[in-house]
Amino acid sequence: MESLNDAEVQLARLKKRLDREQRARAESEAIAEKALSELYTKKKEIELLQLITVAANEASTVDDAMRTALEGVCAHTRWPVGHVHLKDSAGTLLSTSLWHLDNPERYESFRKATEAMTFAPSIGLPGRVLEERKPAWIADVTKDVNFPRSKVAQDAGLRAGFAFPVLAGEEVVAVVEFFSDEPAEPDDAVLTIMAHVGSQLGRVIERRRAEDALKLASQHKSQFLANMSHELRTPLNAIIGITEMLQEDARESNREDEFEPLDRVVRAARHLLAVINDILDLSKIEAGKMELHVGSFAIAPVVQDVVNTIGTLAAKNQNSLRLECSPEIGFMCADQTRIRQALLNLVSNAAKFTENGTITVSASRAVAETGEWIVISVSDTGIGLTAEQKGRLFQDFVQADASTTRKYGGTGLGLAISRRFCQMMGGDITVESEPGRGSTFTIRLPADETPSQAPVPPQGPSLTTRATESHRAPLILVIDDDDAVRKVTTHFLAREGFAVTTASGGREGLRLARELQPAAITLDIMMPDLDGWTVLAAIKGDPATAGIPVVLMTIVDEKNRGYSLGAADYMVKPVDWSGLAGVLRGICKSAGRGVLVVDDDDTMRSGLRRALHEEGWQVTEAENGRVALARLAESRPDVIVIDLMMPEMDGFELLGALRSNVAWREIPVLVLTAKDLTDDDRARLNGGIERVLQKRGRQELLSEVLDVLDRCIKRRRAESVAVP
Amino acid sequence: MKGVVFNLLEAVVRRDYGDDTWEALLEAANTDGAYSSLGNYPDEEMMKLVGAASSALKMPADDVVRWFGRNALPLLAKKHPHFFAAHKSTRPFLLTLNDVIHSEVRKLYPGADVPVFTYDTSSSEVLVMHYKSPRKLCALAEGFIEATAAYYAEEVSLEQPECMNRGDHKCVLRVSVKKPGG
């Protein structure tokens, strides 16, 4: 009986104990579940913060970062409405277009009401946050006394709300607010995390401000450089011009001992000018002020011309220069001057850094998914580049290494500038290289808007009388943005017997100059689209127009600058009309008298140039037959003077080429040679030439040349008048 | 106080005095007795259980607590051997209490209100530990220290020149340890 009792007591105790254990277990589970749920919330908070941090670091704009924050916070809290207010300079919050709305239609009226409001410090939820610079929570906005939007919030079914400041340093720059569709008591965890979100977003704004300040400083620096370069160029041009005059004098009075030092001054000054031009170019690009003059042009002559220009430099290091460019490559639409500059830079670099090697320039057309590309590559067998040098190659102001500068000279800017130009035109310059084996630089540019054939020149303005229509009325192109000036100039020049065509701006002027090849151009300086200086530089920089004399007509009295840029004359407005007519008549005396002098002897060429110039001829020069063909492709001279013995392509070959081309066959040729012609030579010349002159005493020869040329032209003129 | 301390007390009482004694203590202390190691329970419950044990075992409360400490420590050493294995004697182990042992306790039992000791190590013979806690459980610390010395097979002598239970504002434990025969 007693043992039964004991057993019952024992059982009761065990039951009690089991019951205790079960309760303890239930409690443990509850604790674990709560801990897990807290862990989950923490994880979500960390994810939100991570999202915001990444957005803060990577978003390209402040708006993007804000938008990410709105989405992230709304997803985290499952609240349907989020909005950003930005503080203006007066310290008031302005509504922005940055919203998160789960249901835009439902919250339409709330959005409109918000966007119509501004919040001063301490007014409403955003104002309170602005004032206190910390997050705030309203459990139910419809019952809050400081919530001006309570009515419209109630209509939209919005109840709880919180907002946090976006702090840049100590300053509130924006306030972000969120609303729930049910009332909710403040959640400290949410408010804490929102304070973090706010400071992350603030960093985006701080960073953006710093970047803007930096950019502005950089632009100021570039602007300063541009101004300084300009200030430097003006006197430098004077130095060059005056020294060249002194050289001329020295030459004329045979003071031989002065040539060399004067030549050194000119060369040093030109080098300095080139350096300054590089700096000016780069700072213009940096300041975003570099403009491209895009037009359609034939590619082959440009490439050929660059190769010709570099010929001497390449020969100096015993390099052979090869050109692979088919004339079928056709046209492209880009800034010709800049492409020429970039290519010139690449080829001259190749020539500098290669000795006893081969430089190959090849141009081709490539079709890719992205459209048609023009690919021009310059390969050399020179010193090449290490991977490290390659990395620094395109950086501004950096040459492959410092010793390179000492050995090879240069500013180290050329490549960086060339690349920027190509990038501005939608392309790039890339390099492949192996140290000791050589380098290949490749320019890739979109062929863009390229007509399949040569562009058809548009019909000229109605006033135009084509130069070709009348030899007696030389065509003058008047470029001026002022309608009245154009009319008056046209009137006076027509009365003086000129044919006149007009252009109302620089771009149109450049186009007409290329298409119409006028006898002369009058050019205004102050024009809205392209100023006259730029137009003048472009005219003189384009071989197709470089020979056209330009008279500047402007109220800006900067004669020296005009002359240094290649202007033929300078008229200050108001223009003396008869004076202008006189100037133009002087210029046009030589109109239609173009002569191409082909001779490898530098002295001979310059002697002829000066003599012919004085007599009003426009002289183009070529140092061999190949170059002559390139010049001929650019513009057709009235007469050609050819030396027979030349490197690369001699006079005989050139004559052969001339005869086989219909366009050139009729051009009178004067052969000038130091060679005693054999019968065989005479047979090869086979008539077809105006006259053969033996090189001997200079003055004698020159006057003889002039005589023959004059006769040529007179006969031509007579013919062209006779033939209707 | 953390439930794990109640679990330890239950374990040593059951082991040394039998299941019935524990049931009797719970009844005498009038406590619920369902303790989860992760839960938090009022300090008074522990004090009531200690008081009940003091009456039942006819032992001063401090001695009960000291006994509890001495017997609970081997259980802890068994459960978390790496804290002990990292040292070869009592003194360096005691010096890790704040930075290692109690910081691990906080990780395992969030919200654990463990004491912070300050040490006076100016003497190489005697380690002086200052203890300050509203729970005034310096006896528990003594029990733990004695058992730790036993774990490392060392002889320890403890003095308490100051004690909160005697009206001082802190307890000062002077711990002298020596190797047996050393």
Tab-separated table of C-alpha atoms in Angstrom, chain A residues 239-499:
chain	number	residue	atom	x	y	z
A	239	ILE	CA	58.966	87.151	-84.717
A	240	ILE	CA	58.568	84.558	-87.454
A	241	GLY	CA	57.216	87.029	-89.970
A	242	ILE	CA	59.881	89.656	-89.368
A	243	THR	CA	62.705	87.128	-89.348
A	244	GLU	CA	61.490	85.763	-92.657
A	245	MET	CA	61.531	89.291	-94.063
A	246	LEU	CA	65.112	89.679	-92.823
A	247	GLN	CA	65.970	86.371	-94.481
A	248	GLU	CA	64.487	87.640	-97.721
A	249	ASP	CA	66.527	90.843	-97.489
A	250	ALA	CA	69.670	88.909	-96.706
A	251	ARG	CA	69.052	86.666	-99.669
A	252	GLU	CA	68.413	89.558	-102.030
A	253	SER	CA	71.554	91.389	-101.002
A	254	ASN	CA	73.547	88.144	-100.917
A	255	ARG	CA	74.545	88.432	-97.257
A	256	GLU	CA	75.061	84.676	-97.087
A	257	ASP	CA	76.508	84.695	-93.547
A	258	GLU	CA	73.167	85.891	-92.163
A	259	PHE	CA	71.100	83.027	-93.615
A	260	GLU	CA	72.084	80.392	-91.117
A	261	PRO	CA	71.441	82.290	-87.856
A	262	LEU	CA	68.194	83.723	-89.217
A	263	ASP	CA	67.135	80.274	-90.311
A	264	ARG	CA	67.807	79.020	-86.811
A	265	VAL	CA	65.641	81.774	-85.324
A	266	VAL	CA	62.790	80.849	-87.645
A	267	ARG	CA	63.122	77.153	-86.928
A	268	ALA	CA	63.252	77.687	-83.157
A	269	ALA	CA	60.283	80.042	-83.301
A	270	ARG	CA	58.289	77.612	-85.437
A	271	HIS	CA	59.011	74.820	-82.996
A	272	LEU	CA	57.863	77.011	-80.124
A	273	LEU	CA	54.740	77.880	-82.072
A	274	ALA	CA	54.030	74.196	-82.653
A	275	VAL	CA	54.381	73.493	-78.932
A	276	ILE	CA	52.060	76.359	-78.059
A	277	ASN	CA	49.558	75.211	-80.656
A	278	ASP	CA	49.580	71.745	-79.101
A	279	ILE	CA	48.923	73.177	-75.668
A	280	LEU	CA	46.190	75.386	-77.057
A	281	ASP	CA	44.566	72.435	-78.807
A	282	LEU	CA	44.651	70.294	-75.722
A	283	SER	CA	43.318	72.975	-73.421
A	284	LYS	CA	40.551	73.720	-75.898
A	285	ILE	CA	39.619	70.057	-75.899
A	286	GLU	CA	39.776	69.983	-72.090
A	287	ALA	CA	37.621	73.071	-71.814
A	288	GLY	CA	35.113	71.535	-74.207
A	289	LYS	CA	35.671	74.398	-76.622
A	290	MET	CA	37.213	72.473	-79.493
A	291	GLU	CA	34.929	72.473	-82.494
A	292	LEU	CA	35.143	70.111	-85.411
A	293	HIS	CA	34.590	71.214	-88.978
A	294	VAL	CA	33.015	68.170	-90.442
A	295	GLY	CA	32.699	67.830	-94.172
A	296	SER	CA	32.923	65.236	-96.888
A	297	PHE	CA	36.319	64.798	-98.538
A	298	ALA	CA	38.283	62.337	-100.616
A	299	ILE	CA	40.521	60.227	-98.399
A	300	ALA	CA	43.317	59.208	-100.769
A	301	PRO	CA	44.694	62.717	-101.490
A	302	VAL	CA	44.831	63.519	-97.765
A	303	VAL	CA	46.789	60.369	-96.961
A	304	GLN	CA	49.015	60.886	-99.978
A	305	ASP	CA	49.674	64.443	-98.952
A	306	VAL	CA	50.700	63.469	-95.425
A	307	VAL	CA	53.060	60.830	-96.796
A	308	ASN	CA	54.589	63.399	-99.140
A	309	THR	CA	55.044	65.885	-96.348
A	310	ILE	CA	56.894	63.355	-94.199
A	311	GLY	CA	59.039	62.102	-97.095
A	312	THR	CA	62.095	64.194	-96.200
A	313	LEU	CA	61.909	63.363	-92.518
A	314	ALA	CA	61.640	59.655	-93.301
A	315	ALA	CA	64.592	59.838	-95.681
A	316	LYS	CA	66.728	61.487	-92.992
A	317	ASN	CA	66.759	58.246	-90.982
A	318	GLN	CA	67.186	56.119	-94.136
A	319	ASN	CA	63.625	54.877	-93.909
A	320	SER	CA	61.556	53.839	-96.856
A	321	LEU	CA	58.000	55.068	-96.801
A	322	ARG	CA	55.278	52.890	-98.358
A	323	LEU	CA	51.717	53.926	-99.040
A	324	GLU	CA	48.903	51.439	-99.509
A	325	CYS	CA	45.795	53.404	-100.367
A	326	SER	CA	43.516	52.712	-103.277
A	327	PRO	CA	41.807	55.730	-104.860
A	328	GLU	CA	38.614	53.618	-104.660
A	329	ILE	CA	38.614	54.174	-100.919
A	330	GLY	CA	36.446	57.164	-101.787
A	331	PHE	CA	35.103	59.774	-99.404
A	332	MET	CA	34.466	60.164	-95.718
A	333	CYS	CA	32.671	62.672	-93.584
A	334	ALA	CA	34.840	64.093	-90.808
A	335	ASP	CA	37.113	67.004	-89.940
A	336	GLN	CA	39.744	66.780	-92.631
A	337	THR	CA	42.202	69.125	-90.933
A	338	ARG	CA	42.161	67.136	-87.710
A	339	ILE	CA	42.531	63.796	-89.446
A	340	ARG	CA	45.449	65.197	-91.387
A	341	GLN	CA	46.947	66.437	-88.104
A	342	ALA	CA	46.516	63.054	-86.401
A	343	LEU	CA	47.936	61.133	-89.335
A	344	LEU	CA	50.832	63.546	-89.678
A	345	ASN	CA	51.588	62.988	-86.008
A	346	LEU	CA	51.580	59.201	-86.350
A	347	VAL	CA	53.694	59.148	-89.506
A	348	SER	CA	56.230	61.660	-88.198
A	349	ASN	CA	56.510	59.691	-84.933
A	350	ALA	CA	57.135	56.551	-86.962
A	351	ALA	CA	59.812	58.378	-88.953
A	352	LYS	CA	61.437	59.718	-85.787
A	353	PHE	CA	61.564	56.391	-83.964
A	354	THR	CA	62.670	54.243	-86.912
A	355	GLU	CA	66.080	54.027	-88.534
A	356	ASN	CA	66.967	52.067	-91.667
A	357	GLY	CA	63.478	50.637	-91.631
A	358	THR	CA	60.178	50.711	-93.386
A	359	ILE	CA	57.168	52.814	-92.575
A	360	THR	CA	53.933	51.639	-94.123
A	361	VAL	CA	50.840	53.804	-94.246
A	362	SER	CA	47.752	51.932	-95.322
A	363	ALA	CA	44.181	53.109	-95.551
A	364	SER	CA	41.158	50.932	-96.092
A	365	ARG	CA	37.449	50.768	-95.628
A	366	ALA	CA	36.063	48.193	-93.162
A	367	VAL	CA	32.460	47.168	-92.744
A	368	ALA	CA	31.425	46.194	-89.234
A	369	GLU	CA	28.085	45.732	-87.522
A	370	THR	CA	28.430	49.284	-86.283
A	371	GLY	CA	28.599	50.612	-89.810
A	372	GLU	CA	31.358	51.517	-92.198
A	373	TRP	CA	34.764	52.460	-90.804
A	374	ILE	CA	37.829	54.050	-92.294
A	375	VAL	CA	40.935	52.372	-90.945
A	376	ILE	CA	44.271	54.093	-91.443
A	377	SER	CA	47.269	52.342	-89.962
A	378	VAL	CA	50.872	53.425	-89.671
A	379	SER	CA	53.336	50.573	-89.152
A	380	ASP	CA	57.024	50.975	-88.542
A	381	THR	CA	59.963	48.682	-87.909
A	382	GLY	CA	61.337	50.989	-85.229
A	383	ILE	CA	62.223	50.739	-81.541
A	384	GLY	CA	58.734	49.644	-80.479
A	385	LEU	CA	57.158	50.015	-77.056
A	386	THR	CA	57.067	47.970	-73.863
A	387	ALA	CA	53.686	47.190	-72.324
A	388	GLU	CA	54.322	49.825	-69.678
A	389	GLN	CA	55.222	52.492	-72.217
A	390	LYS	CA	52.105	51.570	-74.166
A	391	GLY	CA	50.005	52.217	-71.080
A	392	ARG	CA	51.333	55.754	-70.683
A	393	LEU	CA	51.359	56.513	-74.368
A	394	PHE	CA	48.123	58.422	-74.734
A	395	GLN	CA	48.341	60.300	-71.471
A	396	ASP	CA	48.569	64.042	-71.780
A	397	PHE	CA	52.056	65.477	-71.435
A	398	VAL	CA	53.649	62.036	-71.238
A	399	GLN	CA	56.168	60.516	-73.603
A	400	ALA	CA	57.101	56.855	-73.450
A	401	ASP	CA	59.782	57.844	-70.963
A	402	ALA	CA	61.693	60.919	-69.969
A	403	SER	CA	64.811	59.922	-71.891
A	404	THR	CA	62.652	59.784	-75.042
A	405	THR	CA	61.998	63.488	-74.715
A	406	ARG	CA	65.681	64.253	-74.560
A	407	LYS	CA	66.519	62.010	-77.469
A	408	TYR	CA	63.637	62.679	-79.792
A	409	GLY	CA	62.174	66.012	-78.691
A	410	GLY	CA	58.530	66.971	-78.973
A	411	THR	CA	55.945	68.010	-76.427
A	412	GLY	CA	54.513	64.576	-75.831
A	413	LEU	CA	51.111	66.079	-76.500
A	414	GLY	CA	50.677	65.123	-80.128
A	415	LEU	CA	49.437	61.615	-79.593
A	416	ALA	CA	47.061	62.565	-76.792
A	417	ILE	CA	45.651	65.353	-78.951
A	418	SER	CA	45.353	63.141	-82.015
A	419	ARG	CA	43.519	60.544	-80.012
A	420	ARG	CA	41.118	63.111	-78.543
A	421	PHE	CA	40.322	64.338	-82.033
A	422	CYS	CA	39.614	60.833	-83.248
A	423	GLN	CA	37.445	60.199	-80.205
A	424	MET	CA	35.559	63.422	-80.829
A	425	MET	CA	34.823	62.091	-84.316
A	426	GLY	CA	33.460	58.844	-82.894
A	427	GLY	CA	36.614	56.816	-83.470
A	428	ASP	CA	39.872	56.104	-81.697
A	429	ILE	CA	43.574	55.490	-82.088
A	430	THR	CA	44.954	52.166	-80.897
A	431	VAL	CA	48.447	50.769	-80.802
A	432	GLU	CA	50.070	47.368	-81.106
A	433	SER	CA	53.748	47.123	-80.470
A	434	GLU	CA	56.636	44.875	-79.668
A	435	PRO	CA	59.829	46.342	-78.227
A	436	GLY	CA	62.587	46.206	-80.813
A	437	ARG	CA	60.251	45.025	-83.554
A	438	GLY	CA	58.151	48.093	-84.263
A	439	SER	CA	54.728	49.554	-83.685
A	440	THR	CA	51.449	49.838	-85.538
A	441	PHE	CA	49.203	52.758	-84.742
A	442	THR	CA	45.692	52.515	-86.106
A	443	ILE	CA	43.178	55.295	-86.590
A	444	ARG	CA	39.617	54.022	-86.817
A	445	LEU	CA	36.915	56.473	-87.748
A	446	PRO	CA	33.311	56.034	-88.745
A	447	ALA	CA	32.894	56.702	-92.481
A	448	ASP	CA	29.594	58.336	-91.505
A	449	GLU	CA	27.125	59.894	-93.912
A	450	THR	CA	29.577	59.287	-96.691
A	451	PRO	CA	28.055	59.706	-100.110
A	452	SER	CA	29.002	56.792	-102.339
A	453	GLN	CA	30.363	59.199	-104.924
A	454	ALA	CA	31.781	62.659	-104.786
A	455	PRO	CA	29.256	65.012	-103.237
A	456	VAL	CA	27.240	66.923	-105.800
A	457	PRO	CA	27.812	70.617	-105.170
A	458	PRO	CA	24.523	72.279	-104.317
A	459	GLN	CA	23.272	75.038	-106.601
A	460	GLY	CA	25.007	78.267	-105.723
A	461	PRO	CA	23.095	81.326	-104.610
A	462	SER	CA	21.318	83.296	-107.302
A	463	LEU	CA	23.875	86.081	-107.362
A	464	THR	CA	26.611	83.697	-108.427
A	465	THR	CA	28.346	84.067	-111.684
A	466	ARG	CA	30.668	81.135	-112.101
A	467	ALA	CA	34.275	82.061	-112.576
A	468	THR	CA	34.532	79.623	-115.429
A	469	GLU	CA	31.821	81.444	-117.281
A	470	SER	CA	33.840	84.543	-117.736
A	471	HIS	CA	37.556	85.021	-117.627
A	472	ARG	CA	37.073	88.718	-117.622
A	473	ALA	CA	34.986	88.903	-114.467
A	474	PRO	CA	36.879	87.215	-111.627
A	475	LEU	CA	34.628	85.675	-108.977
A	476	ILE	CA	34.777	87.194	-105.516
A	477	LEU	CA	33.280	85.291	-102.577
A	478	VAL	CA	31.954	87.652	-99.905
A	479	ILE	CA	31.631	86.032	-96.471
A	480	ASP	CA	29.758	88.234	-93.989
A	481	ASP	CA	26.890	87.591	-91.610
A	482	ASP	CA	25.480	91.089	-92.088
A	483	ASP	CA	22.897	91.135	-94.846
A	484	ALA	CA	23.387	94.869	-95.523
A	485	VAL	CA	27.160	94.490	-95.876
A	486	ARG	CA	26.696	91.637	-98.328
A	487	LYS	CA	24.314	93.704	-100.441
A	488	VAL	CA	26.493	96.808	-100.488
A	489	THR	CA	29.691	94.878	-101.188
A	490	THR	CA	28.017	92.971	-103.992
A	491	HIS	CA	26.741	96.216	-105.483
A	492	PHE	CA	30.115	97.980	-105.477
A	493	LEU	CA	32.144	95.000	-106.612
A	494	ALA	CA	29.700	94.258	-109.455
A	495	ARG	CA	29.988	97.901	-110.578
A	496	GLU	CA	33.791	97.454	-110.562
A	497	GLY	CA	33.393	94.509	-112.901
A	498	PHE	CA	33.660	91.552	-110.534
A	499	ALA	CA	31.357	88.545	-110.348
